[in-house]
Tab-separated table of C-alpha atoms in Angstrom:
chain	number	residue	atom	x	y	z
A	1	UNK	CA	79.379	118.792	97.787
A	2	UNK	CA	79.818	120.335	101.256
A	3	UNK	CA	81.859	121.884	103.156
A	4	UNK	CA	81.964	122.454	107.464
A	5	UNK	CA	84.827	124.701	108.071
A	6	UNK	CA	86.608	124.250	111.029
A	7	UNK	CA	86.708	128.452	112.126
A	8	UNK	CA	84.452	130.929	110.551
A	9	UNK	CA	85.524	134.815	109.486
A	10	UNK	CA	89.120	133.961	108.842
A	11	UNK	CA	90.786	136.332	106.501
A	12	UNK	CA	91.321	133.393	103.639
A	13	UNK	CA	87.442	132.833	103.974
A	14	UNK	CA	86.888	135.942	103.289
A	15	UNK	CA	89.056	136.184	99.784
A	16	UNK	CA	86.969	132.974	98.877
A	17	UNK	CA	83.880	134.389	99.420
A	18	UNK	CA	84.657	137.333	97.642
A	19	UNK	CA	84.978	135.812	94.453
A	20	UNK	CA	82.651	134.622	91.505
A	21	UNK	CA	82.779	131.216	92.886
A	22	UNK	CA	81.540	131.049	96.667
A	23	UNK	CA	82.070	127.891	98.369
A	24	UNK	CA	78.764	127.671	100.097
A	25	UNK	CA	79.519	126.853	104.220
A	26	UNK	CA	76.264	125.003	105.157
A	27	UNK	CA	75.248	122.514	107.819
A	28	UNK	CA	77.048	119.434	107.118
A	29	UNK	CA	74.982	116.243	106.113
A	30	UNK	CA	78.198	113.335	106.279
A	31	UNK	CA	75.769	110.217	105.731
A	32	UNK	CA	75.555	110.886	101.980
A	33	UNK	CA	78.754	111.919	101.166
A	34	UNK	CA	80.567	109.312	99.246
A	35	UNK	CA	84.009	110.424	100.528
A	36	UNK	CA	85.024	112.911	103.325
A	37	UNK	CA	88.142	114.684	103.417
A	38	UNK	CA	89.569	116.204	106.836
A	39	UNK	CA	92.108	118.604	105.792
A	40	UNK	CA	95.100	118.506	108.094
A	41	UNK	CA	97.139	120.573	105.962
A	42	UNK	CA	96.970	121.919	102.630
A	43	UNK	CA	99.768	124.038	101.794
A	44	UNK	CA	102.933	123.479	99.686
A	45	UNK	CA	105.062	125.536	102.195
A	46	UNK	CA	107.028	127.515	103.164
A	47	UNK	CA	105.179	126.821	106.696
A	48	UNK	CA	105.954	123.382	108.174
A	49	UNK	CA	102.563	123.841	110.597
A	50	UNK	CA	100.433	123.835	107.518
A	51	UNK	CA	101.732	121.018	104.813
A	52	UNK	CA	99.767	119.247	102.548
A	53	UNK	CA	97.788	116.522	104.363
A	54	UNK	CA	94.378	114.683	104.543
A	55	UNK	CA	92.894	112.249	105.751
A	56	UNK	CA	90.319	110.239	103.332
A	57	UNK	CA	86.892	108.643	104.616
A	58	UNK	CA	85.099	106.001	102.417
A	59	UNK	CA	81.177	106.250	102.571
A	60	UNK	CA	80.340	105.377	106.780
A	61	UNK	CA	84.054	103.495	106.960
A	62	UNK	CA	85.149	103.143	110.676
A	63	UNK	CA	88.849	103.817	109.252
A	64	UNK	CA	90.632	106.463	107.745
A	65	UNK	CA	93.499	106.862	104.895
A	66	UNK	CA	96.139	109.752	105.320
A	67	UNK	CA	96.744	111.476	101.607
A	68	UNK	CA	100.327	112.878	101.139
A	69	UNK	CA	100.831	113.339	105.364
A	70	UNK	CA	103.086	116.569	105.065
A	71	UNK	CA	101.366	117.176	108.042
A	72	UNK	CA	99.724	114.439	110.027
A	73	UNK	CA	99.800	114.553	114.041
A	74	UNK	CA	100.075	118.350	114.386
A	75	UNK	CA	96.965	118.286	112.168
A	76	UNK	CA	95.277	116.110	113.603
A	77	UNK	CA	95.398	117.781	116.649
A	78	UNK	CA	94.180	120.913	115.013
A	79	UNK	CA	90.977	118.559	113.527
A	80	UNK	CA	89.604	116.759	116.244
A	81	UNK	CA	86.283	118.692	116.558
A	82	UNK	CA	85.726	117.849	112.692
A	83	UNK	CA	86.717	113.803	114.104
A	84	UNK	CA	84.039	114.339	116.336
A	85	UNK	CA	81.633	115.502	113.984
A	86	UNK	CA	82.916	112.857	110.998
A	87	UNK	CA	82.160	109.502	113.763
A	88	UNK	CA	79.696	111.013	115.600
A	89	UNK	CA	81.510	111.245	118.822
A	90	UNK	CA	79.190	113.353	121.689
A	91	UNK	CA	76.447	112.501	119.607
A	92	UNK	CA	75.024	110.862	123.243
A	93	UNK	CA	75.910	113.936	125.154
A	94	UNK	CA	74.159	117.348	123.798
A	95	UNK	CA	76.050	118.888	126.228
A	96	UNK	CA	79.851	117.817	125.448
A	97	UNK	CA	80.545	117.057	129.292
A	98	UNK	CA	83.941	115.805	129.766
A	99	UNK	CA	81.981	112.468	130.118
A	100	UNK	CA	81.114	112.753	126.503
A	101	UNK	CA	83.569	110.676	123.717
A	102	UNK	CA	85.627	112.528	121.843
A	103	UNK	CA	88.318	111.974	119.318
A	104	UNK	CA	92.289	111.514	120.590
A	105	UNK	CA	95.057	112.470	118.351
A	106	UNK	CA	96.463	108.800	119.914
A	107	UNK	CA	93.242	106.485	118.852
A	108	UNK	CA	93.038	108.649	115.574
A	109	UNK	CA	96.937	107.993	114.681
A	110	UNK	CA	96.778	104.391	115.782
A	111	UNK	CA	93.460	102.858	115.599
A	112	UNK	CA	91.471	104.685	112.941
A	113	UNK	CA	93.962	105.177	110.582
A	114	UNK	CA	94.789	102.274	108.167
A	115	UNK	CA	96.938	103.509	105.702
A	116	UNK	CA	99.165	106.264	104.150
A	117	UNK	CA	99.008	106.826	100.107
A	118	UNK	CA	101.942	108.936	99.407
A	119	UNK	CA	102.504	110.424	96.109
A	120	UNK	CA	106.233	111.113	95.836
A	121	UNK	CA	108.566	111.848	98.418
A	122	UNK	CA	109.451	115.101	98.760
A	123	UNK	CA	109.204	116.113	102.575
A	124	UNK	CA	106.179	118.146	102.379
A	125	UNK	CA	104.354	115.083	101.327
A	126	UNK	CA	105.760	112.672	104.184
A	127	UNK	CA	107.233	114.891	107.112
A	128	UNK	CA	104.330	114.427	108.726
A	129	UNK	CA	104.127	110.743	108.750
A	130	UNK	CA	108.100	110.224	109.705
A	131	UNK	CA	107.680	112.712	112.569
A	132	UNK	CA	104.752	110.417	114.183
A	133	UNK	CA	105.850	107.662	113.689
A	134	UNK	CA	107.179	107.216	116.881
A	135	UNK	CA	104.013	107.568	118.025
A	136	UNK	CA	102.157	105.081	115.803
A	137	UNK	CA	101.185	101.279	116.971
A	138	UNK	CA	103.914	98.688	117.444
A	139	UNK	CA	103.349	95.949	115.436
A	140	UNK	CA	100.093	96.964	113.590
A	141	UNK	CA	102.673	97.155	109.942
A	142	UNK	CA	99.822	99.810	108.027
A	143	UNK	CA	100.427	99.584	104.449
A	144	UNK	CA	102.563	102.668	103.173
A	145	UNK	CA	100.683	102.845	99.366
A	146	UNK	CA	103.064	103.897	96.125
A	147	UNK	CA	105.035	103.857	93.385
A	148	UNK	CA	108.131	101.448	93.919
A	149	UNK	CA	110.043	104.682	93.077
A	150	UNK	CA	108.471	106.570	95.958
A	151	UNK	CA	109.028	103.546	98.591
A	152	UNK	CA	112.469	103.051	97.603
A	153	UNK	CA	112.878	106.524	98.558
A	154	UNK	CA	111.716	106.425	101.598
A	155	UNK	CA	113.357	102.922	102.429
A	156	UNK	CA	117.074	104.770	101.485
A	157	UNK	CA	116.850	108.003	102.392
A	158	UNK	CA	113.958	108.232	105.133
A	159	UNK	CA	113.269	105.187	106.963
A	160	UNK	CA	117.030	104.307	106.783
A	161	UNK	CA	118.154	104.476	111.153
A	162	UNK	CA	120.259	107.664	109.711
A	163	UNK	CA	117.330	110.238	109.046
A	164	UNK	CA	115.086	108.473	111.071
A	165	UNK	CA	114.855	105.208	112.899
A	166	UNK	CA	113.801	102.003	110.144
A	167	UNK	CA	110.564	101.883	111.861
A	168	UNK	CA	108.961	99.435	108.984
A	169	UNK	CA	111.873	97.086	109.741
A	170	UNK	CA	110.382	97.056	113.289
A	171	UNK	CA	106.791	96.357	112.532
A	172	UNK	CA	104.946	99.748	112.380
A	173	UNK	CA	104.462	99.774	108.325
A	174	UNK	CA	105.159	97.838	105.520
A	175	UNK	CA	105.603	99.080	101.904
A	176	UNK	CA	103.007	98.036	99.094
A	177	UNK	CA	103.894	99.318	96.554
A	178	UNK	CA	101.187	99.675	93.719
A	179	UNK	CA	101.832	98.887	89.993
A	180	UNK	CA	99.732	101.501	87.327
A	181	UNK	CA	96.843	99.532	85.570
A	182	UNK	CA	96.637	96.596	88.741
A	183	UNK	CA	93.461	97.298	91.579
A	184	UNK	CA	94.645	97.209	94.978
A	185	UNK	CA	91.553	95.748	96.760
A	186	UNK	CA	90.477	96.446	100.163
A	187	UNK	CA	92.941	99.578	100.634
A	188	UNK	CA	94.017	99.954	104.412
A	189	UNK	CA	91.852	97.026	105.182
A	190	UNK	CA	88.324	99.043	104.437
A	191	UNK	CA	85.963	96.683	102.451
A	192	UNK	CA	84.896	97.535	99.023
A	193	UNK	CA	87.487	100.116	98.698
A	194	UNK	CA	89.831	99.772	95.547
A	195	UNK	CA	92.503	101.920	94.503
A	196	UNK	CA	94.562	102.345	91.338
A	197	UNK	CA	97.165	104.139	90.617
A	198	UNK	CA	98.374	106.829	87.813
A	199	UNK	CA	102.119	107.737	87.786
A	200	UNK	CA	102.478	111.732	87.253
A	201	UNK	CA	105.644	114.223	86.257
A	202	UNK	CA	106.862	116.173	88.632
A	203	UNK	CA	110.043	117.897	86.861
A	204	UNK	CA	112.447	115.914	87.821
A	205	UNK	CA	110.578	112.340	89.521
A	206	UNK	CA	107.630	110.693	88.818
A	207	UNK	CA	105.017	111.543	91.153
A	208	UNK	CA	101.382	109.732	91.773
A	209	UNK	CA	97.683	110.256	91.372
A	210	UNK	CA	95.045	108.188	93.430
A	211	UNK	CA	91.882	106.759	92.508
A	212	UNK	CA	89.674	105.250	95.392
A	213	UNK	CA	86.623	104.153	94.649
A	214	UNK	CA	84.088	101.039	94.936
A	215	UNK	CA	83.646	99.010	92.062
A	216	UNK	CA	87.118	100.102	89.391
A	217	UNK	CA	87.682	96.523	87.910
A	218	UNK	CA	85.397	98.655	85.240
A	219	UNK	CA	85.093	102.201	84.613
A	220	UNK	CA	81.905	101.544	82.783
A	221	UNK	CA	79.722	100.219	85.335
A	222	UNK	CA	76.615	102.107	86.060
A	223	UNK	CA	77.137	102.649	90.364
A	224	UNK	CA	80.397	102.919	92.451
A	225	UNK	CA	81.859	106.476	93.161
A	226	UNK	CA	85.299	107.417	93.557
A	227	UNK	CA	87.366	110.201	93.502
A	228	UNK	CA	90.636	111.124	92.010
A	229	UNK	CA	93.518	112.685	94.623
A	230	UNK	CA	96.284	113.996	92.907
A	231	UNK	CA	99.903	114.529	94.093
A	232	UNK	CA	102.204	117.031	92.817
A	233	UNK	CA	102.032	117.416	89.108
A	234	UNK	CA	103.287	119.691	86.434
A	235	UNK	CA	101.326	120.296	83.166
A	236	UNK	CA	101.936	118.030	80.107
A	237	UNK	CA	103.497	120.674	77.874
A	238	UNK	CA	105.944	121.444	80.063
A	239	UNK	CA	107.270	118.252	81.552
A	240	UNK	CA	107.270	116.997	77.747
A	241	UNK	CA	105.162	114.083	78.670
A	242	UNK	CA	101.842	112.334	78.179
A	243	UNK	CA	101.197	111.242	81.568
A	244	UNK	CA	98.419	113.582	82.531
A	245	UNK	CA	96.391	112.699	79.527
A	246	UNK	CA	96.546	109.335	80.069
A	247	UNK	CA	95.075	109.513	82.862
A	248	UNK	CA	92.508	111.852	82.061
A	249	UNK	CA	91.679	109.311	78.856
A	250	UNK	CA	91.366	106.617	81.693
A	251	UNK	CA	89.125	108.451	83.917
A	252	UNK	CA	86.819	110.143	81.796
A	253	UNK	CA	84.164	107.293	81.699
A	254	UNK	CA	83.837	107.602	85.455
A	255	UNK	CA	82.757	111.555	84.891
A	256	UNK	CA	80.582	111.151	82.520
A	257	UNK	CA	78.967	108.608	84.341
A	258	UNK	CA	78.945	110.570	87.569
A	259	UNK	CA	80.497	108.299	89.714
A	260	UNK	CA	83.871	110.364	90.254
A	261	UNK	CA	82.674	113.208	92.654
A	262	UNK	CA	85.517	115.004	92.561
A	263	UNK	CA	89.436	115.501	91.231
A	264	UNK	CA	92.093	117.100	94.119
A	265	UNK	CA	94.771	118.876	91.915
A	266	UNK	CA	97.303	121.487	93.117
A	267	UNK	CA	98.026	124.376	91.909
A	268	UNK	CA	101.446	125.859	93.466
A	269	UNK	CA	101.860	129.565	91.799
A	270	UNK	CA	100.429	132.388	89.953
A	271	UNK	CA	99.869	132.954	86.355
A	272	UNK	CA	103.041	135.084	86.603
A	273	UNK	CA	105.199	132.646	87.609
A	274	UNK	CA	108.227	131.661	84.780
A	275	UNK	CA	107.943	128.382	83.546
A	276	UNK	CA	111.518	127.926	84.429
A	277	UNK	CA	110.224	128.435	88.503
A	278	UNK	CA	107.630	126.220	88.481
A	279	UNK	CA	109.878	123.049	89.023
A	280	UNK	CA	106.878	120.680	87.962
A	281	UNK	CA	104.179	122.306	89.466
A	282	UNK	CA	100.489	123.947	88.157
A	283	UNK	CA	99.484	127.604	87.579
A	284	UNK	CA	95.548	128.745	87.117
A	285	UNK	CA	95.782	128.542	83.733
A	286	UNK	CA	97.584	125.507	83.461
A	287	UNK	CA	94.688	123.637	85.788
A	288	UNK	CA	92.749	124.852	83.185
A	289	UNK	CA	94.212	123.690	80.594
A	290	UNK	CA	94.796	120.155	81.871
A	291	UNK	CA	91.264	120.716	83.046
A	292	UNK	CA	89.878	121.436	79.472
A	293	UNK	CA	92.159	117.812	78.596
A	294	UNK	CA	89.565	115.860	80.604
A	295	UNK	CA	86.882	117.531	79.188
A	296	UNK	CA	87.610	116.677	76.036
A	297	UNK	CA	88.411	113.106	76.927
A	298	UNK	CA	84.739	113.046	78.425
A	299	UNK	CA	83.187	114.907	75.054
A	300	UNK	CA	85.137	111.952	72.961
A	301	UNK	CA	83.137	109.303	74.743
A	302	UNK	CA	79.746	110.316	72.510
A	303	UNK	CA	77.707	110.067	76.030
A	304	UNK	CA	77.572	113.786	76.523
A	305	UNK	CA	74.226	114.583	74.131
A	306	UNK	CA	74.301	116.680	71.597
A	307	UNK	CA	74.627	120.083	73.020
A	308	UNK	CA	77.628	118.816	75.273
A	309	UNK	CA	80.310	120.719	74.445
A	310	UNK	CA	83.936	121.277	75.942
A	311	UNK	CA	82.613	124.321	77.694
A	312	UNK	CA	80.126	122.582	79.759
A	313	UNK	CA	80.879	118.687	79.856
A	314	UNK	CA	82.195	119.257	83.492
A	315	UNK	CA	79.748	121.726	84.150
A	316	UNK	CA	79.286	121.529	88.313
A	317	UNK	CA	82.435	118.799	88.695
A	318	UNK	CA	83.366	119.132	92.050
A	319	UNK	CA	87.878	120.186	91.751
A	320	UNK	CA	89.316	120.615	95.331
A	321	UNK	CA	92.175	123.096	94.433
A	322	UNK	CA	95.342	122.149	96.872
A	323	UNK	CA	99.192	122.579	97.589
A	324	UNK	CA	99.248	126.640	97.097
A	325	UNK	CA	102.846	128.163	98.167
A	326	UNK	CA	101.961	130.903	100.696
A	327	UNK	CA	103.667	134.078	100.893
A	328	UNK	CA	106.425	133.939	103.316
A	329	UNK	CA	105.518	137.336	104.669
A	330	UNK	CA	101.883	137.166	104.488
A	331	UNK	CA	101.542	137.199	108.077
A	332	UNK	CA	102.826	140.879	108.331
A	333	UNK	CA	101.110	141.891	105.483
A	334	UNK	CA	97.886	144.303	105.629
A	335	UNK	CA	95.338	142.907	106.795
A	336	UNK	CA	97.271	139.358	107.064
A	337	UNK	CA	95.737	139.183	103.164
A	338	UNK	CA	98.255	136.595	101.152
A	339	UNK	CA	98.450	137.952	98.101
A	340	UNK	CA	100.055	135.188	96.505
A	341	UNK	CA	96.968	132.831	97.697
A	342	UNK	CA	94.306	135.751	96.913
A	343	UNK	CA	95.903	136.091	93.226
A	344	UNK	CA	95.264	132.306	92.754
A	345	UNK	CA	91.929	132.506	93.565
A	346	UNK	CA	91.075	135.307	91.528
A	347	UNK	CA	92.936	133.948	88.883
A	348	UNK	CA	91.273	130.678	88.420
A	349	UNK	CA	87.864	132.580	89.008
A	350	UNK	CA	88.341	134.798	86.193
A	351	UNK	CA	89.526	131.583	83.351
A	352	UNK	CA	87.033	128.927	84.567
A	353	UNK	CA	85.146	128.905	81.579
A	354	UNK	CA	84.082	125.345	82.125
A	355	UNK	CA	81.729	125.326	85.140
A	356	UNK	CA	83.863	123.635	87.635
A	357	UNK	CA	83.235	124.169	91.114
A	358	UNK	CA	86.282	125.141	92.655
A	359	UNK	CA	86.730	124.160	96.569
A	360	UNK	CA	90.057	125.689	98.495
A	361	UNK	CA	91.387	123.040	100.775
A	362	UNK	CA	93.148	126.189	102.522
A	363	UNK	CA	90.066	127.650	103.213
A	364	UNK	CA	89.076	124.442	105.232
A	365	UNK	CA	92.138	123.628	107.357
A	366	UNK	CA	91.245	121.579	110.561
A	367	UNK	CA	87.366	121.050	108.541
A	368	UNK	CA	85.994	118.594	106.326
A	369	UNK	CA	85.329	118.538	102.614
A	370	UNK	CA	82.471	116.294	101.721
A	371	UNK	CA	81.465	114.894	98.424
C-alpha cells in the first residue's frame, strides 16, 4: 500500500500522523499497484467542493472508473498533477515546459473515463456526475453501473428533463444495471476487469458494494486481485438485516487468499453519535464490529493456521476509511482542527484491535491511494 498525497503539512495530515496508525507518505511506485485510487472527494458533506468521489485504475489500464462521483469535474480539476503522475504524462519533459503533456479535466472526463459505479442515489454520491454531464462526450453512451433500484432513481428523479436534461436518452450514458451473484465482464470496456455486485442497507434504501477484480467467476483461485469499494452502509444490528454478512461470508476467500488488497468502507460519525442519528451510516466502533464479521468469516475458512485467530486474521489488511461528515464550522475553528474528523481518527485508533491498516481518503484529496 501507498500513498502520494496531493499537498503536504495540511492540518488533517497532521491529526493522521499523530496517531498510533501513521499512514506512511513515501515515493510512489504505481507499476505494482494492483488498483489506484485518485480521490476527488471523500467527504459525506456538508461541503459540496469536497463529496465523496474516486476515480478507480485497474493494474496499467489506459481508462478509468468514477466510484460514487459526488464530486467528479471540480475534482478532477483539483487532481490533475496526481493524472499526470498515474499515466505518466511529462514523463518526456524533466522540466514540465508548457510543451510537456499533461492531463485535461476535458480528455480525463471524456476519453479516459469509461464508466460510473454508483452505489445509491443520494446526491452526494451522483451530484458530481449530473453536474458534468453537460460536459461529457456526445454519443460515447458510458455504462452508468447499479442496482436497478439505484438507476430507476436516477432515470425518475435525476435524468428526467425536469432536474436535469435526460442526457442518457440523448446518447451520453446508458444504464446497466447489475444483478447480485451475476459477473459483469469487461467493466467500462477495460479487459480482464470483472465486477460483482453486493446490495447494502442504508436505513431507508438499499445501497451497493463493488467488487472489481480479475479473475471472480471463482473466489478460490490462487491469482487475480481485487478490491472491495463500498457505498454507504449502516451496520447489521441496526438496519435489522443480514446484508453485510453476506457479503463478508462471500468475500472472505479472496482475503485469506490475498488477492483482495483492500475494503473502502465509510464511516460517517463519532462513537457518540445516537443510533437514532445515524440514518444508516457507520461509527468507529461499528467498522469494527462489521470489521471483526469478516474476520471471522476468514477464521471459518480453516486456511488461517493454527495460531490465526480473530485478533490477527486481517492483520496488515489494507481498509481505506471514507465518507466522514465534517464539522460545519471547522473552518473557524482553532487551528482549522475538525474535531469531528480528529475524534474519528482517534477513535478507530484506539479500538483497532485487529491489525488493520487504516488509510484516510480525506487525508489524500486531489492524491492517489495505491494498493
Amino acid at each position: 500500500m501507498e500513498v502520494y498525497p496531493a499537498t503536504k503539512g495540511n492540518t488533517l495530515q497532521q491529526i493522521l500522523t499523530e496517531t498510533t496508525f501513521e499512514t506512511p507518505l513515501m515515493q510512489l511506485t504505481l507499476t505494482s499497484a494492483s488498483f489506484s485510487l485518485i480521490v476527488l472527494g471523500a467527504a459525506g458533506g456538508p461541503f459540496e467542493d469536497r463529496l465523496t468521489g474516486y476515480l478507480v485504475r485497474p493494474w496499467d489500464s489506459r481508462s478509468l472508473l468514477s466510484f460514487d462521483p459526488g464530486s467528479l469535474l471540480g475534482g478532477i480539476r483539483r487532481s490533475l498533477p496526481s493524472l499526470d503522475t498515474l499515466f505518466n504524462f511529462n514523463s518526456d519533459n524533466t522540466d514540465n515546459t508548457d510543451t510537456a503533456p499533461k492531463a485535461l479535466p476535458s480528455t480525463t472526463l471524456k476519453t479516459l473515463i469509461t464508466g460510473h459505479l454508483i452505489s445509491h442515489p443520494h446526491l452526494d454520491h451522483c451530484a458530481g456526475l449530473l453536474i458534468s454531464s453537460q460536459a461529457d462526450a456526445p454519443g460515447a453512451s458510458k455504462p452508468l453501473y447499479g442496482l436497478n433500484s439505484t438507476l430507476t432513481a436516477l432515470n425518475t428523479h435525476a435524468f428526467n428533463n425536469i432536474l436535469w436534461p435526460n442526457l442518457p436518452k440523448f446518447g451520453y450514458y446508458h444504464y446497466e444495471q447489475m444483478i447480485p451473484g451475476n459477473i459483469t465482464t469487461k467493466t467500462g470496456g477495460i479487459p480482464r476487469l470483472d465486477s460483482l455486485i453486493y446490495p447494502v442497507s442504508h436505513a431507508d434504501l438499499t445501497s451497493a458494494c463493488f467488487l472489481l477484480g480479475e479473475n471472480l467467476s471463482t473466489f478460490t483461485a490462487p491469482s487475480g486481485d481485487a478490491i472491495l469499494l463500498c457505498g454507504d452502509l449502516g451496520a447489521d444490528v441496526n438496519e435489522k438485516s443480514t446484508l453485510n454478512a453476506k457479503m463478508w461470508n462471500s468475500v472472505a476467500p479472496l482475503v485469506s487468499s490475498k488477492r483482495l488488497k483492500a475494503l473502502m468502507i465509510e464511516c460517517s460519525f463519532p462513537d457518540s453519535t445516537p443510533t437514532s442519528s445515524l440514518f444508516g451510516h457507520l461509527t468507529p466502533k461499528l467498522v469494527i464490529q462489521e470489521l471483526r464479521v469478516l474476520a471471522q468469516a476468514v477464521l471459518d475458512l480453516g486456511k488461517s493456521g493454527c495460531s490465526a485467530t480473530v485478533e490477527n486474521v486481517l492483520q496488515g489488511f489494507t481498509v481505506i476509511i471514507q465518507h466522514v461528515k465534517e464539522s460545519i464550522d471547522a473552518v473557524r475553528a482553532e487551528g482549522g482542527r475538525d474535531l469531528a474528523v480528529e475524534k474519528i481518527v482517534q477513535e478507530l485508533g484506539e479500538q483497532n484491535n485487529l491489525g488493520v491498516k487504516f488509510i484516510f481518503a480525506h487525508q489524500n484529496i486531489g492524491g492517489i491511494i495505491a494498493v
